[in-house]
Amino acid sequence: MRRFIPVAEPVLGEAEVRAVAECVRSGWISPLSSSVREFEERFAAYCGVSEAVAVSSGTAGLHLVLVALGLGYGDEVIIPDMTFVATANAVAYTGARVVTADVDPRTWNITPETVARVLTRRTKAVIPVHLFGNPADVEGIKRLVGRKVVVIEDAAESHGAVFRGRKTGALGTAGVFSFYANKLITTGEGGMITCRSRGLGRRLRFLLDQAMDPNRRYYHPEIGFNYRLTGMQAALGIAQMRRIKSLLSAKHRIAKWYQEFLKDKRGLEFQQQQSGAESSWWMVSILLPKGVDRRRIEQKLKRCGIETRPFFHPISSLPMFSKNPERPVARQLFTRGLTLPSGAKLSRKDVQWICHALRKELV
């Protein structure tokens, strides 16, 4: 009997066990642990930025950046209609208005053209999402909006992805990554903010620690947040950083296998990369042929022991953001989109079996 194949799973081993055990034995398990700073420094160096600030989740990171940059009531923030709800929720926490832009039918990301359609005088920020690890055109969006509008990368899914020679997280005013259990590297839960501004880095560190004055202990001049990462999580993150190159290579191999085994299936579409973009292939996702019932395919594959998942519901389809009109490309992606198992442990035989089972249902 074939083993159950999950849509994603972390890669953890003895190195991670030792790292966490050493942290526990040291007694420094809190956010004050030196592991947190070491993790930040390693991640900043990896992304090619001067600042990395560890936070408790990717959602917390997005919220913190928006607050640090002064976003609030009366402002508009443009996000993709096709993204995880955390992108929208982080904007809503600030009181700013969520404005959705449609996405490109090939890359599934927002573009300068789709952003331009919803840009107004009230727009204060744009959050391009590198969907499933595929870099969005951050540079083009920056040129469109100019210096008065900040561009914040939602890089939750794009660890190691590259756009024109620079890693995601180094392209906008700031970038925000997630370390949830299904991400390329994980701390169980957690996140990281990257930026090139020392001043913004200081502001973020101040706010995430309840806005405590660093020169007057327990004096808090403004409202802050408890968005800190723990020492144990950071220790796990450091161990995971040592695997990042091999994990990325595995993701690229898996994507190539899927493309090889499904290349001649008429009507089936893979996510495309724009010129200069190198996806991390966090999740290999496809559009099923038009007219195919995605739910039926999900259930059939589940009976074969293969877990898949649908795409995110378009943000404009959710009750709290329904003032945004329906975006037709995002709606089509949701209707036809299916994410295939993409864990870095998958073998060529696993992928071949998944594709065989899928092709059988698409006859």
mmCIF file of C-alpha atoms in Angstrom:
data_model
loop_
_atom_site.group_PDB
_atom_site.id
_atom_site.type_symbol
_atom_site.label_atom_id
_atom_site.label_comp_id
_atom_site.label_asym_id
_atom_site.label_seq_id
_atom_site.Cartn_x
_atom_site.Cartn_y
_atom_site.Cartn_z
ATOM 1 C CA MET A 1 0.000 0.000 0.000
ATOM 2 C CA ARG A 2 1.336 3.432 -0.933
ATOM 3 C CA ARG A 3 2.067 5.913 1.825
ATOM 4 C CA PHE A 4 -0.081 9.005 2.341
ATOM 5 C CA ILE A 5 1.446 11.961 0.494
ATOM 6 C CA PRO A 6 0.747 15.298 2.233
ATOM 7 C CA VAL A 7 0.618 18.553 0.317
ATOM 8 C CA ALA A 8 3.586 19.787 2.388
ATOM 9 C CA GLU A 9 5.692 18.714 5.343
ATOM 10 C CA PRO A 10 8.723 20.143 7.156
ATOM 11 C CA VAL A 11 12.196 18.684 6.798
ATOM 12 C CA LEU A 12 13.512 18.229 10.338
ATOM 13 C CA GLY A 13 16.340 16.090 11.637
ATOM 14 C CA GLU A 14 18.881 15.593 14.396
ATOM 15 C CA ALA A 15 20.448 19.005 13.746
ATOM 16 C CA GLU A 16 17.160 20.689 14.656
ATOM 17 C CA VAL A 17 16.706 18.458 17.719
ATOM 18 C CA ARG A 18 20.209 19.322 18.952
ATOM 19 C CA ALA A 19 19.741 23.047 18.335
ATOM 20 C CA VAL A 20 16.500 23.228 20.320
ATOM 21 C CA ALA A 21 17.862 20.963 23.090
ATOM 22 C CA GLU A 22 20.941 23.165 23.483
ATOM 23 C CA CYS A 23 18.725 26.226 23.716
ATOM 24 C CA VAL A 24 16.601 24.588 26.430
ATOM 25 C CA ARG A 25 19.678 23.477 28.372
ATOM 26 C CA SER A 26 21.075 27.015 28.257
ATOM 27 C CA GLY A 27 17.930 28.411 29.877
ATOM 28 C CA TRP A 28 17.748 31.182 27.264
ATOM 29 C CA ILE A 29 14.428 30.261 25.687
ATOM 30 C CA SER A 30 12.861 33.745 25.630
ATOM 31 C CA PRO A 31 13.127 36.452 22.946
ATOM 32 C CA LEU A 32 16.177 37.758 24.842
ATOM 33 C CA SER A 33 18.192 34.724 23.698
ATOM 34 C CA SER A 34 21.242 35.459 21.550
ATOM 35 C CA SER A 35 19.813 32.915 19.095
ATOM 36 C CA VAL A 36 17.254 35.487 17.964
ATOM 37 C CA ARG A 37 19.900 37.998 16.941
ATOM 38 C CA GLU A 38 21.991 35.296 15.276
ATOM 39 C CA PHE A 39 18.979 34.117 13.272
ATOM 40 C CA GLU A 40 18.253 37.690 12.191
ATOM 41 C CA GLU A 41 21.835 38.274 11.087
ATOM 42 C CA ARG A 42 21.989 35.031 9.113
ATOM 43 C CA PHE A 43 18.700 35.762 7.374
ATOM 44 C CA ALA A 44 19.686 39.349 6.543
ATOM 45 C CA ALA A 45 22.935 38.121 4.992
ATOM 46 C CA TYR A 46 21.055 35.491 3.001
ATOM 47 C CA CYS A 47 18.620 38.054 1.571
ATOM 48 C CA GLY A 48 21.306 40.671 0.961
ATOM 49 C CA VAL A 49 19.850 43.342 3.257
ATOM 50 C CA SER A 50 21.197 45.220 6.268
ATOM 51 C CA GLU A 51 18.252 44.559 8.578
ATOM 52 C CA ALA A 52 16.190 41.519 9.523
ATOM 53 C CA VAL A 53 13.746 41.631 12.427
ATOM 54 C CA ALA A 54 12.315 38.379 13.789
ATOM 55 C CA VAL A 55 8.608 38.348 14.626
ATOM 56 C CA SER A 56 6.021 35.887 15.892
ATOM 57 C CA SER A 57 4.367 35.313 12.493
ATOM 58 C CA GLY A 58 4.245 36.582 8.947
ATOM 59 C CA THR A 59 0.909 38.246 9.680
ATOM 60 C CA ALA A 60 2.435 40.052 12.659
ATOM 61 C CA GLY A 61 5.293 41.152 10.422
ATOM 62 C CA LEU A 62 2.972 42.675 7.816
ATOM 63 C CA HIS A 63 0.967 44.484 10.489
ATOM 64 C CA LEU A 64 4.101 45.774 12.197
ATOM 65 C CA VAL A 65 5.577 47.159 8.975
ATOM 66 C CA LEU A 66 2.336 48.958 8.128
ATOM 67 C CA VAL A 67 2.180 50.514 11.600
ATOM 68 C CA ALA A 68 5.867 51.468 11.528
ATOM 69 C CA LEU A 69 5.350 53.212 8.189
ATOM 70 C CA GLY A 70 2.381 55.176 9.511
ATOM 71 C CA LEU A 71 -0.489 53.520 7.615
ATOM 72 C CA GLY A 72 -3.945 53.994 9.102
ATOM 73 C CA TYR A 73 -7.503 55.301 8.724
ATOM 74 C CA GLY A 74 -8.204 57.095 5.463
ATOM 75 C CA ASP A 75 -5.370 55.348 3.628
ATOM 76 C CA GLU A 76 -5.762 52.755 0.886
ATOM 77 C CA VAL A 77 -3.494 49.732 0.504
ATOM 78 C CA ILE A 78 -3.499 47.756 -2.740
ATOM 79 C CA ILE A 79 -3.096 43.982 -2.475
ATOM 80 C CA PRO A 80 -3.664 41.092 -4.907
ATOM 81 C CA ASP A 81 -7.156 39.631 -4.990
ATOM 82 C CA MET A 82 -5.459 36.220 -5.096
ATOM 83 C CA THR A 83 -3.579 35.894 -1.805
ATOM 84 C CA PHE A 84 -3.940 34.338 1.641
ATOM 85 C CA VAL A 85 -6.279 36.360 3.856
ATOM 86 C CA ALA A 86 -3.411 37.373 6.173
ATOM 87 C CA THR A 87 -2.329 40.002 3.642
ATOM 88 C CA ALA A 88 -5.734 41.666 3.835
ATOM 89 C CA ASN A 89 -6.173 41.190 7.579
ATOM 90 C CA ALA A 90 -2.877 42.935 8.347
ATOM 91 C CA VAL A 91 -4.097 45.987 6.429
ATOM 92 C CA ALA A 92 -7.491 45.890 8.148
ATOM 93 C CA TYR A 93 -5.830 45.846 11.593
ATOM 94 C CA THR A 94 -4.455 49.345 10.894
ATOM 95 C CA GLY A 95 -7.815 50.782 9.881
ATOM 96 C CA ALA A 96 -6.656 51.345 6.303
ATOM 97 C CA ARG A 97 -8.888 50.260 3.421
ATOM 98 C CA VAL A 98 -8.081 47.066 1.537
ATOM 99 C CA VAL A 99 -8.173 47.612 -2.238
ATOM 100 C CA THR A 100 -7.781 44.510 -4.375
ATOM 101 C CA ALA A 101 -6.093 44.398 -7.766
ATOM 102 C CA ASP A 102 -6.565 41.570 -10.225
ATOM 103 C CA VAL A 103 -3.633 39.362 -11.138
ATOM 104 C CA ASP A 104 -1.891 38.349 -14.332
ATOM 105 C CA PRO A 105 -3.348 35.134 -15.841
ATOM 106 C CA ARG A 106 0.139 33.691 -16.455
ATOM 107 C CA THR A 107 2.168 34.620 -13.350
ATOM 108 C CA TRP A 108 -0.848 34.891 -10.994
ATOM 109 C CA ASN A 109 0.708 38.023 -9.459
ATOM 110 C CA ILE A 110 -0.273 41.674 -9.555
ATOM 111 C CA THR A 111 1.495 43.765 -12.188
ATOM 112 C CA PRO A 112 2.041 47.487 -12.785
ATOM 113 C CA GLU A 113 -0.919 47.341 -15.187
ATOM 114 C CA THR A 114 -3.363 45.782 -12.718
ATOM 115 C CA VAL A 115 -2.199 48.091 -9.913
ATOM 116 C CA ALA A 116 -2.648 51.163 -12.148
ATOM 117 C CA ARG A 117 -6.351 50.331 -12.565
ATOM 118 C CA VAL A 118 -7.061 50.774 -8.838
ATOM 119 C CA LEU A 119 -4.448 53.403 -7.905
ATOM 120 C CA THR A 120 -5.901 56.599 -6.368
ATOM 121 C CA ARG A 121 -4.700 59.682 -4.499
ATOM 122 C CA ARG A 122 -5.465 57.831 -1.271
ATOM 123 C CA THR A 123 -3.145 54.917 -2.079
ATOM 124 C CA LYS A 124 -0.337 54.884 0.480
ATOM 125 C CA ALA A 125 1.030 51.353 0.032
ATOM 126 C CA VAL A 126 1.074 48.414 -2.358
ATOM 127 C CA ILE A 127 1.745 44.862 -1.157
ATOM 128 C CA PRO A 128 2.859 42.597 -4.018
ATOM 129 C CA VAL A 129 2.618 38.928 -3.035
ATOM 130 C CA HIS A 130 5.105 36.470 -4.522
ATOM 131 C CA LEU A 131 2.405 33.833 -4.930
ATOM 132 C CA PHE A 132 3.572 30.253 -4.359
ATOM 133 C CA GLY A 133 7.177 31.541 -4.453
ATOM 134 C CA ASN A 134 6.938 33.246 -7.870
ATOM 135 C CA PRO A 135 8.432 36.781 -7.746
ATOM 136 C CA ALA A 136 6.138 39.659 -8.655
ATOM 137 C CA ASP A 137 7.386 42.690 -10.605
ATOM 138 C CA VAL A 138 8.211 44.825 -7.573
ATOM 139 C CA GLU A 139 10.530 47.093 -9.562
ATOM 140 C CA GLY A 140 7.827 47.862 -12.126
ATOM 141 C CA ILE A 141 5.293 48.600 -9.401
ATOM 142 C CA LYS A 142 7.759 50.922 -7.648
ATOM 143 C CA ARG A 143 8.296 52.864 -10.871
ATOM 144 C CA LEU A 144 4.535 53.173 -11.317
ATOM 145 C CA VAL A 145 3.667 54.459 -7.841
ATOM 146 C CA GLY A 146 6.692 56.677 -7.177
ATOM 147 C CA ARG A 147 8.324 57.514 -3.870
ATOM 148 C CA LYS A 148 5.211 58.649 -2.013
ATOM 149 C CA VAL A 149 3.742 55.130 -2.003
ATOM 150 C CA VAL A 150 5.570 52.390 -0.092
ATOM 151 C CA VAL A 151 5.922 48.933 -1.627
ATOM 152 C CA ILE A 152 5.976 46.089 0.906
ATOM 153 C CA GLU A 153 6.732 42.571 -0.304
ATOM 154 C CA ASP A 154 4.604 39.770 1.060
ATOM 155 C CA ALA A 155 7.395 37.220 0.726
ATOM 156 C CA ALA A 156 5.747 34.679 3.030
ATOM 157 C CA GLU A 157 6.074 31.980 0.362
ATOM 158 C CA SER A 158 9.201 33.043 -1.513
ATOM 159 C CA HIS A 159 12.300 32.241 0.559
ATOM 160 C CA GLY A 160 15.217 32.084 -1.877
ATOM 161 C CA ALA A 161 13.288 33.327 -4.922
ATOM 162 C CA VAL A 162 15.171 35.790 -7.132
ATOM 163 C CA PHE A 163 14.139 38.685 -9.370
ATOM 164 C CA ARG A 164 16.782 40.092 -11.715
ATOM 165 C CA GLY A 165 19.648 38.999 -9.510
ATOM 166 C CA ARG A 166 18.194 40.075 -6.154
ATOM 167 C CA LYS A 167 16.411 37.898 -3.642
ATOM 168 C CA THR A 168 12.850 38.619 -2.666
ATOM 169 C CA GLY A 169 12.762 40.568 0.566
ATOM 170 C CA ALA A 170 15.367 42.975 -0.817
ATOM 171 C CA LEU A 171 13.207 44.525 -3.544
ATOM 172 C CA GLY A 172 10.744 46.792 -1.723
ATOM 173 C CA THR A 173 10.693 49.182 1.230
ATOM 174 C CA ALA A 174 10.431 46.047 3.364
ATOM 175 C CA GLY A 175 9.761 42.341 2.915
ATOM 176 C CA VAL A 176 7.916 39.938 5.205
ATOM 177 C CA PHE A 177 8.537 36.179 5.385
ATOM 178 C CA SER A 178 6.683 33.386 7.166
ATOM 179 C CA PHE A 179 8.218 30.410 8.954
ATOM 180 C CA TYR A 180 4.994 28.442 9.380
ATOM 181 C CA ALA A 181 5.411 24.658 9.316
ATOM 182 C CA ASN A 182 4.695 24.296 5.590
ATOM 183 C CA LYS A 183 7.187 26.941 4.449
ATOM 184 C CA LEU A 184 10.606 26.250 2.881
ATOM 185 C CA ILE A 185 12.226 26.679 6.285
ATOM 186 C CA THR A 186 10.232 26.637 9.488
ATOM 187 C CA THR A 187 10.248 27.628 13.137
ATOM 188 C CA GLY A 188 6.815 26.047 13.654
ATOM 189 C CA GLU A 189 5.310 29.507 13.599
ATOM 190 C CA GLY A 190 7.167 32.773 13.120
ATOM 191 C CA GLY A 191 8.264 35.374 10.634
ATOM 192 C CA MET A 192 10.968 37.811 9.572
ATOM 193 C CA ILE A 193 10.896 41.393 8.308
ATOM 194 C CA THR A 194 13.715 42.453 5.990
ATOM 195 C CA CYS A 195 14.673 45.991 5.003
ATOM 196 C CA ARG A 196 17.646 48.144 4.080
ATOM 197 C CA SER A 197 16.855 51.065 6.393
ATOM 198 C CA ARG A 198 18.527 51.080 9.822
ATOM 199 C CA GLY A 199 15.939 53.607 10.966
ATOM 200 C CA LEU A 200 13.034 51.380 9.978
ATOM 201 C CA GLY A 201 14.766 48.436 11.649
ATOM 202 C CA ARG A 202 15.011 50.369 14.933
ATOM 203 C CA ARG A 203 11.372 51.408 14.694
ATOM 204 C CA LEU A 204 10.255 47.814 14.140
ATOM 205 C CA ARG A 205 12.271 46.521 17.117
ATOM 206 C CA PHE A 206 10.795 49.249 19.303
ATOM 207 C CA LEU A 207 7.191 48.481 18.349
ATOM 208 C CA LEU A 208 7.416 44.676 18.561
ATOM 209 C CA ASP A 209 8.561 44.862 22.208
ATOM 210 C CA GLN A 210 5.499 46.733 23.532
ATOM 211 C CA ALA A 211 7.045 50.055 22.393
ATOM 212 C CA MET A 212 9.307 50.110 25.438
ATOM 213 C CA ASP A 213 11.788 52.997 25.536
ATOM 214 C CA PRO A 214 15.248 51.355 25.272
ATOM 215 C CA ASN A 215 16.659 54.026 27.611
ATOM 216 C CA ARG A 216 13.840 53.949 30.208
ATOM 217 C CA ARG A 217 12.908 50.416 31.158
ATOM 218 C CA TYR A 218 9.156 49.800 31.413
ATOM 219 C CA TYR A 219 8.343 53.234 30.030
ATOM 220 C CA HIS A 220 6.118 52.968 26.957
ATOM 221 C CA PRO A 221 5.557 56.250 25.055
ATOM 222 C CA GLU A 222 3.103 54.739 22.563
ATOM 223 C CA ILE A 223 1.042 51.620 21.896
ATOM 224 C CA GLY A 224 3.192 48.633 21.007
ATOM 225 C CA PHE A 225 2.822 44.922 20.379
ATOM 226 C CA ASN A 226 4.120 41.604 21.656
ATOM 227 C CA TYR A 227 5.292 40.236 18.310
ATOM 228 C CA ARG A 228 8.558 38.685 19.465
ATOM 229 C CA LEU A 229 10.073 35.386 18.341
ATOM 230 C CA THR A 230 11.329 33.047 21.092
ATOM 231 C CA GLY A 231 14.852 31.735 21.535
ATOM 232 C CA MET A 232 13.729 28.166 20.887
ATOM 233 C CA GLN A 233 12.101 29.155 17.613
ATOM 234 C CA ALA A 234 15.219 31.050 16.566
ATOM 235 C CA ALA A 235 17.445 28.070 17.409
ATOM 236 C CA LEU A 236 15.277 25.930 15.144
ATOM 237 C CA GLY A 237 15.460 28.618 12.461
ATOM 238 C CA ILE A 238 19.264 28.716 12.542
ATOM 239 C CA ALA A 239 19.411 24.956 12.026
ATOM 240 C CA GLN A 240 16.932 25.268 9.153
ATOM 241 C CA MET A 241 19.005 28.009 7.503
ATOM 242 C CA ARG A 242 21.793 25.474 7.057
ATOM 243 C CA ARG A 243 19.416 23.400 4.901
ATOM 244 C CA ILE A 244 18.012 26.193 2.760
ATOM 245 C CA LYS A 245 20.201 25.583 -0.299
ATOM 246 C CA SER A 246 19.408 21.868 -0.453
ATOM 247 C CA LEU A 247 15.707 22.488 0.207
ATOM 248 C CA LEU A 248 15.542 24.989 -2.651
ATOM 249 C CA SER A 249 17.265 22.530 -4.972
ATOM 250 C CA ALA A 250 14.733 19.866 -4.017
ATOM 251 C CA LYS A 251 11.828 22.227 -4.755
ATOM 252 C CA HIS A 252 13.247 23.028 -8.195
ATOM 253 C CA ARG A 253 13.706 19.323 -8.980
ATOM 254 C CA ILE A 254 10.155 18.530 -7.956
ATOM 255 C CA ALA A 255 8.743 21.322 -10.134
ATOM 256 C CA LYS A 256 10.690 20.004 -13.141
ATOM 257 C CA TRP A 257 9.382 16.481 -12.551
ATOM 258 C CA TYR A 258 5.790 17.705 -12.486
ATOM 259 C CA GLN A 259 6.339 19.642 -15.706
ATOM 260 C CA GLU A 260 7.926 16.583 -17.313
ATOM 261 C CA PHE A 261 5.123 14.192 -16.373
ATOM 262 C CA LEU A 262 2.262 16.585 -17.183
ATOM 263 C CA LYS A 263 3.681 18.504 -20.150
ATOM 264 C CA ASP A 264 1.437 16.888 -22.764
ATOM 265 C CA LYS A 265 -1.824 17.168 -20.810
ATOM 266 C CA ARG A 266 -3.987 19.445 -22.914
ATOM 267 C CA GLY A 267 -5.680 22.331 -21.101
ATOM 268 C CA LEU A 268 -3.589 21.992 -17.940
ATOM 269 C CA GLU A 269 -1.527 25.090 -17.092
ATOM 270 C CA PHE A 270 1.445 25.731 -14.798
ATOM 271 C CA GLN A 271 2.287 29.068 -13.207
ATOM 272 C CA GLN A 272 4.620 31.025 -15.499
ATOM 273 C CA GLN A 273 7.627 33.111 -14.469
ATOM 274 C CA GLN A 274 8.178 36.528 -15.980
ATOM 275 C CA SER A 275 11.531 37.483 -17.497
ATOM 276 C CA GLY A 276 14.212 37.720 -14.800
ATOM 277 C CA ALA A 277 12.201 35.820 -12.189
ATOM 278 C CA GLU A 278 13.358 32.603 -10.528
ATOM 279 C CA SER A 279 10.599 31.033 -8.443
ATOM 280 C CA SER A 280 11.356 29.153 -5.257
ATOM 281 C CA TRP A 281 8.575 26.732 -6.302
ATOM 282 C CA TRP A 282 7.302 26.671 -2.728
ATOM 283 C CA MET A 283 4.099 25.031 -3.926
ATOM 284 C CA VAL A 284 3.709 23.501 -7.386
ATOM 285 C CA SER A 285 0.251 24.594 -8.471
ATOM 286 C CA ILE A 286 -1.734 24.085 -11.652
ATOM 287 C CA LEU A 287 -4.869 25.225 -13.411
ATOM 288 C CA LEU A 288 -7.038 22.277 -14.349
ATOM 289 C CA PRO A 289 -8.524 22.174 -17.857
ATOM 290 C CA LYS A 290 -11.609 24.366 -18.191
ATOM 291 C CA GLY A 291 -14.794 22.590 -17.236
ATOM 292 C CA VAL A 292 -13.112 20.087 -14.891
ATOM 293 C CA ASP A 293 -14.656 19.912 -11.408
ATOM 294 C CA ARG A 294 -11.787 20.729 -9.063
ATOM 295 C CA ARG A 295 -13.568 19.374 -5.985
ATOM 296 C CA ARG A 296 -14.080 16.029 -7.696
ATOM 297 C CA ILE A 297 -10.359 15.825 -8.537
ATOM 298 C CA GLU A 298 -9.443 16.692 -4.948
ATOM 299 C CA GLN A 299 -11.668 13.913 -3.611
ATOM 300 C CA LYS A 300 -10.455 11.327 -6.141
ATOM 301 C CA LEU A 301 -6.805 12.050 -5.324
ATOM 302 C CA LYS A 302 -7.564 11.964 -1.605
ATOM 303 C CA ARG A 303 -8.883 8.415 -2.027
ATOM 304 C CA CYS A 304 -5.510 7.554 -3.581
ATOM 305 C CA GLY A 305 -3.739 8.893 -0.491
ATOM 306 C CA ILE A 306 -2.716 12.127 -2.208
ATOM 307 C CA GLU A 307 -3.458 15.392 -0.424
ATOM 308 C CA THR A 308 -4.019 18.510 -2.529
ATOM 309 C CA ARG A 309 -5.485 21.891 -1.740
ATOM 310 C CA PRO A 310 -7.520 24.525 -3.585
ATOM 311 C CA PHE A 311 -6.272 28.042 -4.235
ATOM 312 C CA PHE A 312 -7.151 30.832 -1.812
ATOM 313 C CA HIS A 313 -10.623 32.320 -2.021
ATOM 314 C CA PRO A 314 -10.295 35.702 -3.768
ATOM 315 C CA ILE A 315 -10.171 38.470 -1.167
ATOM 316 C CA SER A 316 -13.074 40.274 -2.867
ATOM 317 C CA SER A 317 -15.265 37.194 -2.275
ATOM 318 C CA LEU A 318 -14.860 37.373 1.525
ATOM 319 C CA PRO A 319 -17.629 39.171 3.475
ATOM 320 C CA MET A 320 -15.385 41.733 5.191
ATOM 321 C CA PHE A 321 -13.746 42.834 1.925
ATOM 322 C CA SER A 322 -16.730 42.479 -0.424
ATOM 323 C CA LYS A 323 -16.873 46.202 -1.233
ATOM 324 C CA ASN A 324 -14.166 45.344 -3.740
ATOM 325 C CA PRO A 325 -15.630 44.237 -7.089
ATOM 326 C CA GLU A 326 -15.021 40.708 -8.309
ATOM 327 C CA ARG A 327 -11.698 40.342 -10.114
ATOM 328 C CA PRO A 328 -12.199 37.958 -13.063
ATOM 329 C CA VAL A 329 -8.713 36.447 -13.296
ATOM 330 C CA ALA A 330 -8.536 35.767 -9.556
ATOM 331 C CA ARG A 331 -11.972 34.145 -9.732
ATOM 332 C CA GLN A 332 -10.853 31.889 -12.595
ATOM 333 C CA LEU A 333 -7.717 30.901 -10.697
ATOM 334 C CA PHE A 334 -9.794 29.937 -7.681
ATOM 335 C CA THR A 335 -12.222 27.923 -9.810
ATOM 336 C CA ARG A 336 -9.537 25.970 -11.677
ATOM 337 C CA GLY A 337 -6.552 26.070 -9.309
ATOM 338 C CA LEU A 338 -5.123 23.034 -7.531
ATOM 339 C CA THR A 339 -1.962 22.840 -5.436
ATOM 340 C CA LEU A 340 -0.127 19.529 -5.704
ATOM 341 C CA PRO A 341 2.062 17.845 -3.062
ATOM 342 C CA SER A 342 5.287 19.848 -2.924
ATOM 343 C CA GLY A 343 7.208 18.678 0.142
ATOM 344 C CA ALA A 344 10.984 18.623 -0.297
ATOM 345 C CA LYS A 345 11.085 14.919 0.659
ATOM 346 C CA LEU A 346 9.210 13.824 -2.482
ATOM 347 C CA SER A 347 11.021 11.410 -4.775
ATOM 348 C CA ARG A 348 10.747 11.210 -8.551
ATOM 349 C CA LYS A 349 8.622 8.060 -8.112
ATOM 350 C CA ASP A 350 6.273 9.927 -5.765
ATOM 351 C CA VAL A 351 5.748 12.701 -8.310
ATOM 352 C CA GLN A 352 5.295 10.166 -11.103
ATOM 353 C CA TRP A 353 2.611 8.384 -9.074
ATOM 354 C CA ILE A 354 0.816 11.668 -8.277
ATOM 355 C CA CYS A 355 0.823 12.636 -11.959
ATOM 356 C CA HIS A 356 -0.376 9.174 -12.983
ATOM 357 C CA ALA A 357 -3.302 9.430 -10.560
ATOM 358 C CA LEU A 358 -4.122 12.944 -11.759
ATOM 359 C CA ARG A 359 -3.945 12.064 -15.454
ATOM 360 C CA LYS A 360 -6.225 9.091 -14.848
ATOM 361 C CA GLU A 361 -8.925 11.429 -13.511
ATOM 362 C CA LEU A 362 -8.498 13.937 -16.351
ATOM 363 C CA VAL A 363 -9.204 11.445 -19.147
#
